[in-house]
Short mmCIF file of C-alpha atoms in Angstrom, two decimals:
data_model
loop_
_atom_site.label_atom_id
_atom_site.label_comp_id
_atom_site.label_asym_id
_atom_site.label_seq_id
_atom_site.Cartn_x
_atom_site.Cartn_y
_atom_site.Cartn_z
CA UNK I 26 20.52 -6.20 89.10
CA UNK I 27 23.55 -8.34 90.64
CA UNK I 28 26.56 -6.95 90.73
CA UNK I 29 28.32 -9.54 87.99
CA UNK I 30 25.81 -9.30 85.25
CA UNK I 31 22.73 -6.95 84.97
CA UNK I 32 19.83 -8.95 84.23
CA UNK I 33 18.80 -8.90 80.34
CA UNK I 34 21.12 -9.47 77.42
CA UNK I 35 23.74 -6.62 75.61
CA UNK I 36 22.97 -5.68 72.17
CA UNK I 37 23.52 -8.17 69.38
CA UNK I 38 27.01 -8.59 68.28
CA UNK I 39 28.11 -7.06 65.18
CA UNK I 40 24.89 -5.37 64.07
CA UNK I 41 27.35 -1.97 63.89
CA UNK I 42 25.74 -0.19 66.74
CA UNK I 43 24.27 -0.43 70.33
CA UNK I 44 20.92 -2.03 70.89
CA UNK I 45 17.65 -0.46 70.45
CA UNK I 46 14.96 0.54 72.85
CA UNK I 47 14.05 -2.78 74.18
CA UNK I 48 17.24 -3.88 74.99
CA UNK I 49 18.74 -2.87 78.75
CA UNK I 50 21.21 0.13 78.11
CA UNK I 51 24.82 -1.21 78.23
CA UNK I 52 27.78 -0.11 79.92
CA UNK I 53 31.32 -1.37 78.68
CA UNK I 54 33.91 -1.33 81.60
CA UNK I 55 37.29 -1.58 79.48
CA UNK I 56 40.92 -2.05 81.16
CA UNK I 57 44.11 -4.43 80.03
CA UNK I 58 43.53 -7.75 81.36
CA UNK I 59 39.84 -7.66 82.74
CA UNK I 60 41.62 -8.63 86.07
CA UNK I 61 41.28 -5.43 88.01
CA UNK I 62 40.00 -2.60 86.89
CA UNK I 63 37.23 -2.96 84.61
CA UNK I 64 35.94 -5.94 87.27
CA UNK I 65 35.97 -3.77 89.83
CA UNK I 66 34.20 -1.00 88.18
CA UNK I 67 31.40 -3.20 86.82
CA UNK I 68 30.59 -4.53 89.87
CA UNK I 69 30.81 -1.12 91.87
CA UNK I 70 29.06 0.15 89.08
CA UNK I 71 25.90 -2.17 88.97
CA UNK I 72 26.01 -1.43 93.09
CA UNK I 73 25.70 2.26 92.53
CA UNK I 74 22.79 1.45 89.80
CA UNK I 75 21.13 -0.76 91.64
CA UNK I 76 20.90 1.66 94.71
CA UNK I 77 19.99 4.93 92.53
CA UNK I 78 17.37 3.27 90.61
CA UNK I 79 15.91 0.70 92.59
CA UNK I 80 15.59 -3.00 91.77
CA UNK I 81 12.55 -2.82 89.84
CA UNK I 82 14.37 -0.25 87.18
CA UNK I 83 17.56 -1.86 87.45
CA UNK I 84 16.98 -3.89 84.69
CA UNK I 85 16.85 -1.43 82.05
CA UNK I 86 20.89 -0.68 82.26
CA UNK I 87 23.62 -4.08 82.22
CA UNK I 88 27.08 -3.42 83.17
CA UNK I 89 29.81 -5.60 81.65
CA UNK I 90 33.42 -5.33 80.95
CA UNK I 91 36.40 -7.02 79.06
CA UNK I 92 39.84 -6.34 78.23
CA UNK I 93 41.83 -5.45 75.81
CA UNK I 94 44.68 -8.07 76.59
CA UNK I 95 43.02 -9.91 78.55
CA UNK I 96 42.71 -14.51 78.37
CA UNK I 97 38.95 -15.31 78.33
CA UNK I 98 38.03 -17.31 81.60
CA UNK I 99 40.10 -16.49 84.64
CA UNK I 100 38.82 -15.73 87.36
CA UNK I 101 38.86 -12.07 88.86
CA UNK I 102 43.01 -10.67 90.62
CA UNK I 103 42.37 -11.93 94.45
CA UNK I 104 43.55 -8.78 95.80
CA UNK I 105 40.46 -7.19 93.29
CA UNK I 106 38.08 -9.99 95.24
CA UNK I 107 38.94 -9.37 98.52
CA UNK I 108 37.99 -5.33 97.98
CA UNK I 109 34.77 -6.15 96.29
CA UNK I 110 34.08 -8.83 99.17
CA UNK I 111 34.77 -5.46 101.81
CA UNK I 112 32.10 -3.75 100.00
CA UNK I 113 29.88 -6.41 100.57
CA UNK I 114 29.44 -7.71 96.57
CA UNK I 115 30.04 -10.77 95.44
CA UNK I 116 32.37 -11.61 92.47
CA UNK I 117 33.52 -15.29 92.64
CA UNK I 118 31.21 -15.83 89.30
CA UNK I 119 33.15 -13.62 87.10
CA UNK I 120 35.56 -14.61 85.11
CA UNK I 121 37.39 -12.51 82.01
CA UNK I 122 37.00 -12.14 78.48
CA UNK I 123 38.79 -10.71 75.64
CA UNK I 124 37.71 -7.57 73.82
CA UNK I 125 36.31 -7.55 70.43
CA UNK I 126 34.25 -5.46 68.04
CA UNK I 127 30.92 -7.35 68.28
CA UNK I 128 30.82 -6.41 72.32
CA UNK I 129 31.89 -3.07 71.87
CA UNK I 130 29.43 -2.35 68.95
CA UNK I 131 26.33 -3.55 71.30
CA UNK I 132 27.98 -1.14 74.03
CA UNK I 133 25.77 2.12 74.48
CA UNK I 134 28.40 3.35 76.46
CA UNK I 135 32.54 2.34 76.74
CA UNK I 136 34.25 3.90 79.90
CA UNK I 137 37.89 2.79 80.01
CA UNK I 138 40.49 2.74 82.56
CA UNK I 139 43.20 4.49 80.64
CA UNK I 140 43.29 6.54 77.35
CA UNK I 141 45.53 3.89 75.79
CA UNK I 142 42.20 1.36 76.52
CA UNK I 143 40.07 4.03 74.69
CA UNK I 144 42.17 4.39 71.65
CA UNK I 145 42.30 0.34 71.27
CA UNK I 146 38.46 0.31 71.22
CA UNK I 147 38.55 3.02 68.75
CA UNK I 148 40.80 1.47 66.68
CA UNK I 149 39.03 -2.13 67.19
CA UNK I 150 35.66 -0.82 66.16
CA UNK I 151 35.82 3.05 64.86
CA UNK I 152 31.76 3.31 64.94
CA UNK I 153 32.67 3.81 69.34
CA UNK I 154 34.45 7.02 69.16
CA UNK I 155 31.79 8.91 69.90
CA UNK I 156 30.62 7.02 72.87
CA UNK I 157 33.60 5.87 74.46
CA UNK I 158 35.83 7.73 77.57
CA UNK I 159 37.89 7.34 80.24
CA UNK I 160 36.07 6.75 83.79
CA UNK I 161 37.98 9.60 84.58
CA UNK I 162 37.41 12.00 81.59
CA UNK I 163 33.95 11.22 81.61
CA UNK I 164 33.38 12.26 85.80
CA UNK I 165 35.05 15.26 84.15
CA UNK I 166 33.18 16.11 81.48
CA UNK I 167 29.84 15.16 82.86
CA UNK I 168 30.88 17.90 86.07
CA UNK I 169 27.86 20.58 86.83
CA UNK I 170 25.07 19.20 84.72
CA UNK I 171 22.14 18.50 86.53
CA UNK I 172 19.08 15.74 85.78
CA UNK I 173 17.34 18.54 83.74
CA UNK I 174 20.00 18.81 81.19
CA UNK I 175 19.37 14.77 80.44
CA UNK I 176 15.73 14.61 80.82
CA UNK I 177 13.75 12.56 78.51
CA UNK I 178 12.15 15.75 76.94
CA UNK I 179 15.82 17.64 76.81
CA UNK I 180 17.15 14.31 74.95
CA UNK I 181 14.42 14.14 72.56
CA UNK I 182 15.90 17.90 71.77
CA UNK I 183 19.25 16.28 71.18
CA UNK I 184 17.53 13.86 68.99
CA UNK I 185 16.98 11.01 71.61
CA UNK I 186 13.73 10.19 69.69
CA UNK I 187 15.63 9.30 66.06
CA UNK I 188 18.45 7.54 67.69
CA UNK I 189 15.72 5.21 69.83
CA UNK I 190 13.81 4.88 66.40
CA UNK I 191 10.67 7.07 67.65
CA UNK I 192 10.46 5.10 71.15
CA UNK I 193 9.94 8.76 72.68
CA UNK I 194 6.33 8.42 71.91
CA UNK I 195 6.57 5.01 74.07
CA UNK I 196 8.34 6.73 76.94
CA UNK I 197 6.61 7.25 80.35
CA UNK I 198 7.21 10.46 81.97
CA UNK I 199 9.72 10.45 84.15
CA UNK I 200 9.32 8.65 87.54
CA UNK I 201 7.11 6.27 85.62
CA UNK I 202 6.71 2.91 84.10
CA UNK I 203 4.45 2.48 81.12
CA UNK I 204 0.78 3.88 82.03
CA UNK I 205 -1.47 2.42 80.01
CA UNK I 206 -5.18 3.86 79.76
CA UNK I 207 -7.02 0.64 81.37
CA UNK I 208 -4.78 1.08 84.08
CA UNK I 209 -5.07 4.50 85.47
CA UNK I 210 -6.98 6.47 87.89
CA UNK I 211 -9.22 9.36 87.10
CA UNK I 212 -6.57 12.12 87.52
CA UNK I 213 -3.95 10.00 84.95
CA UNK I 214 -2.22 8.52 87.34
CA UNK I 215 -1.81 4.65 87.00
CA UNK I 216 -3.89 2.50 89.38
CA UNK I 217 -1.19 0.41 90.86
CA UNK I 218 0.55 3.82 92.34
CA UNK I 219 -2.61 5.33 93.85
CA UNK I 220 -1.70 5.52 97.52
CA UNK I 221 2.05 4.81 96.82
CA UNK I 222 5.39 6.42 95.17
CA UNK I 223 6.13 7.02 92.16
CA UNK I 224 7.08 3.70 90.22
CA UNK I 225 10.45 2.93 88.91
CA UNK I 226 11.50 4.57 85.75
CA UNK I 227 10.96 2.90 82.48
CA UNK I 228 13.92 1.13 80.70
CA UNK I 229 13.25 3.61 77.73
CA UNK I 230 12.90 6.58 80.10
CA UNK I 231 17.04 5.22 80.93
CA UNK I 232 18.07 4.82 77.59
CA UNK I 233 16.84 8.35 76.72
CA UNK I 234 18.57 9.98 79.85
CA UNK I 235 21.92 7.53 79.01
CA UNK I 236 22.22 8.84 75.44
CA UNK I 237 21.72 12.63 76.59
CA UNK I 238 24.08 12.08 78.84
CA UNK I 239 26.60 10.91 76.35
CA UNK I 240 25.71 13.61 73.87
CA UNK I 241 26.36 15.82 76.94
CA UNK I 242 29.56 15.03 77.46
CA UNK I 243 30.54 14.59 74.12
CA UNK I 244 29.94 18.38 73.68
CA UNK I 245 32.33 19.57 76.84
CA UNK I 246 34.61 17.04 75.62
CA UNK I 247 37.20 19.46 73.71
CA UNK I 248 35.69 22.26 76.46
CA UNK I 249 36.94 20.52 79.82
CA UNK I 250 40.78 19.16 79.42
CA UNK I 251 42.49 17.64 82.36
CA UNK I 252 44.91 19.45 83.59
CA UNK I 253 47.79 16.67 82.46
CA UNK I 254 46.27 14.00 79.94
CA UNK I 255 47.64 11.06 82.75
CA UNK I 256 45.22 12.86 84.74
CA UNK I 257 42.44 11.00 82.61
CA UNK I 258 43.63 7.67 83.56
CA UNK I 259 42.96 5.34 86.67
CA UNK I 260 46.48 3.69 87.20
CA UNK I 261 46.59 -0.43 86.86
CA UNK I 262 47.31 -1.76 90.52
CA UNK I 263 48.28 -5.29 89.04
CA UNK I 264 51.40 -6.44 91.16
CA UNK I 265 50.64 -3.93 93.88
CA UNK I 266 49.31 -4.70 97.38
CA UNK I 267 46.20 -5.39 98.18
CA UNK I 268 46.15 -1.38 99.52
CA UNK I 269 46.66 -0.03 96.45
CA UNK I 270 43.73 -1.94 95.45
CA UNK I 271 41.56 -0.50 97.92
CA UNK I 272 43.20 2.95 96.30
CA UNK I 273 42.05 2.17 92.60
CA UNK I 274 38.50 1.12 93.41
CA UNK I 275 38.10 4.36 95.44
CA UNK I 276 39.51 6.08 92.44
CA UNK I 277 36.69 3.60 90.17
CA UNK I 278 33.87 4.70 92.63
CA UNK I 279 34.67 8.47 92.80
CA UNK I 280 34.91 8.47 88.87
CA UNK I 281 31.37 6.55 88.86
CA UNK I 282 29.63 8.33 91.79
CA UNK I 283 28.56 11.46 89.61
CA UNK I 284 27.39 10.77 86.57
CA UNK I 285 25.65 7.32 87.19
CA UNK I 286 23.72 9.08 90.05
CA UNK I 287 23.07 12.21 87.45
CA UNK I 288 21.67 9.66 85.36
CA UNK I 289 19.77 7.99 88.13
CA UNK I 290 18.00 11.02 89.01
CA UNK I 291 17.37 12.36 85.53
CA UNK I 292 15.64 8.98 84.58
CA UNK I 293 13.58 9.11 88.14
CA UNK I 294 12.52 12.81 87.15
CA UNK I 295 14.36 14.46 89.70
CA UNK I 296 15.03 18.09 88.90
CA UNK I 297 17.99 18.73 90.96
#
């Protein structure tokens, strides 16, 4: 996983709904003018990934982001650059793009900077609603659950299994890739992880933890209100020093922190 792009490709465009289980699970970073914001959060956010999963797993989520306002191929804000560069990741690749339905419709998942970002990619493709938040609200609603509440067997439960089209079955239990009879030792466990840790978690084993997670917090949503609405949004540092830069991406990472690790260690089979 790099911090611009996540290896493999989004869900097709414009098929009404995020990609099935082969596909990487996808993360939409929204904000106004894809400048700031959602830049800096998709790169922080692949970071974070890419440390709680490990680079063999790291491929089963991709991390984009667009904006709502936003002029399709300019390069990331400078002052944006410079903190990414102080966090030692790499953005000079990136460049913006617009949103539009057929990205949001192969989004699994659409965290926005701002509530007004939200209720544009509502209103741009209504199918979201139930899968799109604020970085902040979601941190928020996604407080106090644990890996066991997202588990692959816990979102089969929530009915994981009919929204991945039966790929439960396929799953690995958690910790694991794919074990496949030829493969394994005499006690079940696979050859190649005899004498070694337990191998990266499948990119179904992800997908199933990702979509409990959203179901999760779509379920605390109405249960867990800021205490001001504003409170929900990350403010837009555009025409700011590059300080208040350094402010919003610590705001980006603290929103991120929790629930990407939650779904790190649910996917890994981590109880706690």
């Amino acid at each position: 996983m790099t911090a611009a792009h996540t290896p493999g490709t989004p869900g097709t465009p414009g098929t009404g709904g995020p990609a099935g289980p082969a596909a990487p699970w996808h993360i939409l970073i929204v904000c106004t003018g894809n400048l700031c914001r959602s830049p800096m959060a998709q790169y922080l956010a692949a970071a974070l990934l890419q440390e709680a999963l490990g680079t063999a797993a790291a491929p089963g989520v991709t991390v984009t982001s667009a904006g709502t306002s936003a002029r399709d191929g300019t390069p990331i804000h400078p002052h944006a650059a410079s903190v990414l560069a102080g966090r030692g990741l790499d953005p000079r690749a990136f460049t913006t793009r617009r949103l539009h339905a057929g990205l949001l419709d192969s989004a699994d998942l659409v965290l926005c900077a701002e509530r007004g970002h939200r209720a544009a990619a509502v209103t741009t493709a209504p199918k979201t609603v139930s899968r799109a938040f604020t970085l902040r609200e979601f941190a928020r609603v996604t407080a106090g659950l644990t890996p066991a509440d997202i588990s692959p067997d816990t979102a089969a439960c929530l009915g994981g299994a009919r929204y991945l089209g039966g790929a439960r079955a396929a799953a690995a239990p958690p910790g694991r890739g794919p074990v496949r009879s030829h493969d394994s030792a005499s006690d079940g466990t696979p050859a190649a992880a005899v004498g070694r840790g337990p191998l990266p978690p499948a990119s179904e084993t992800i997908r199933m933890c990702g979509q409990a997670l959203i179901s999760r917090a779509l379920a605390r949503r109405g249960l867990r209100r800021p205490a001001a609405p504003a409170d929900d949004d990350i403010p837009d540092p555009i025409g700011s020093p590059v300080e208040t830069f350094r402010v919003c991406a610590d705001q980006i990472g603290e929103a991120l922190a929790q629930p990407l690790e939650l779904l790190a260690r649910a996917a890994s089979g981590i109880a706690r």
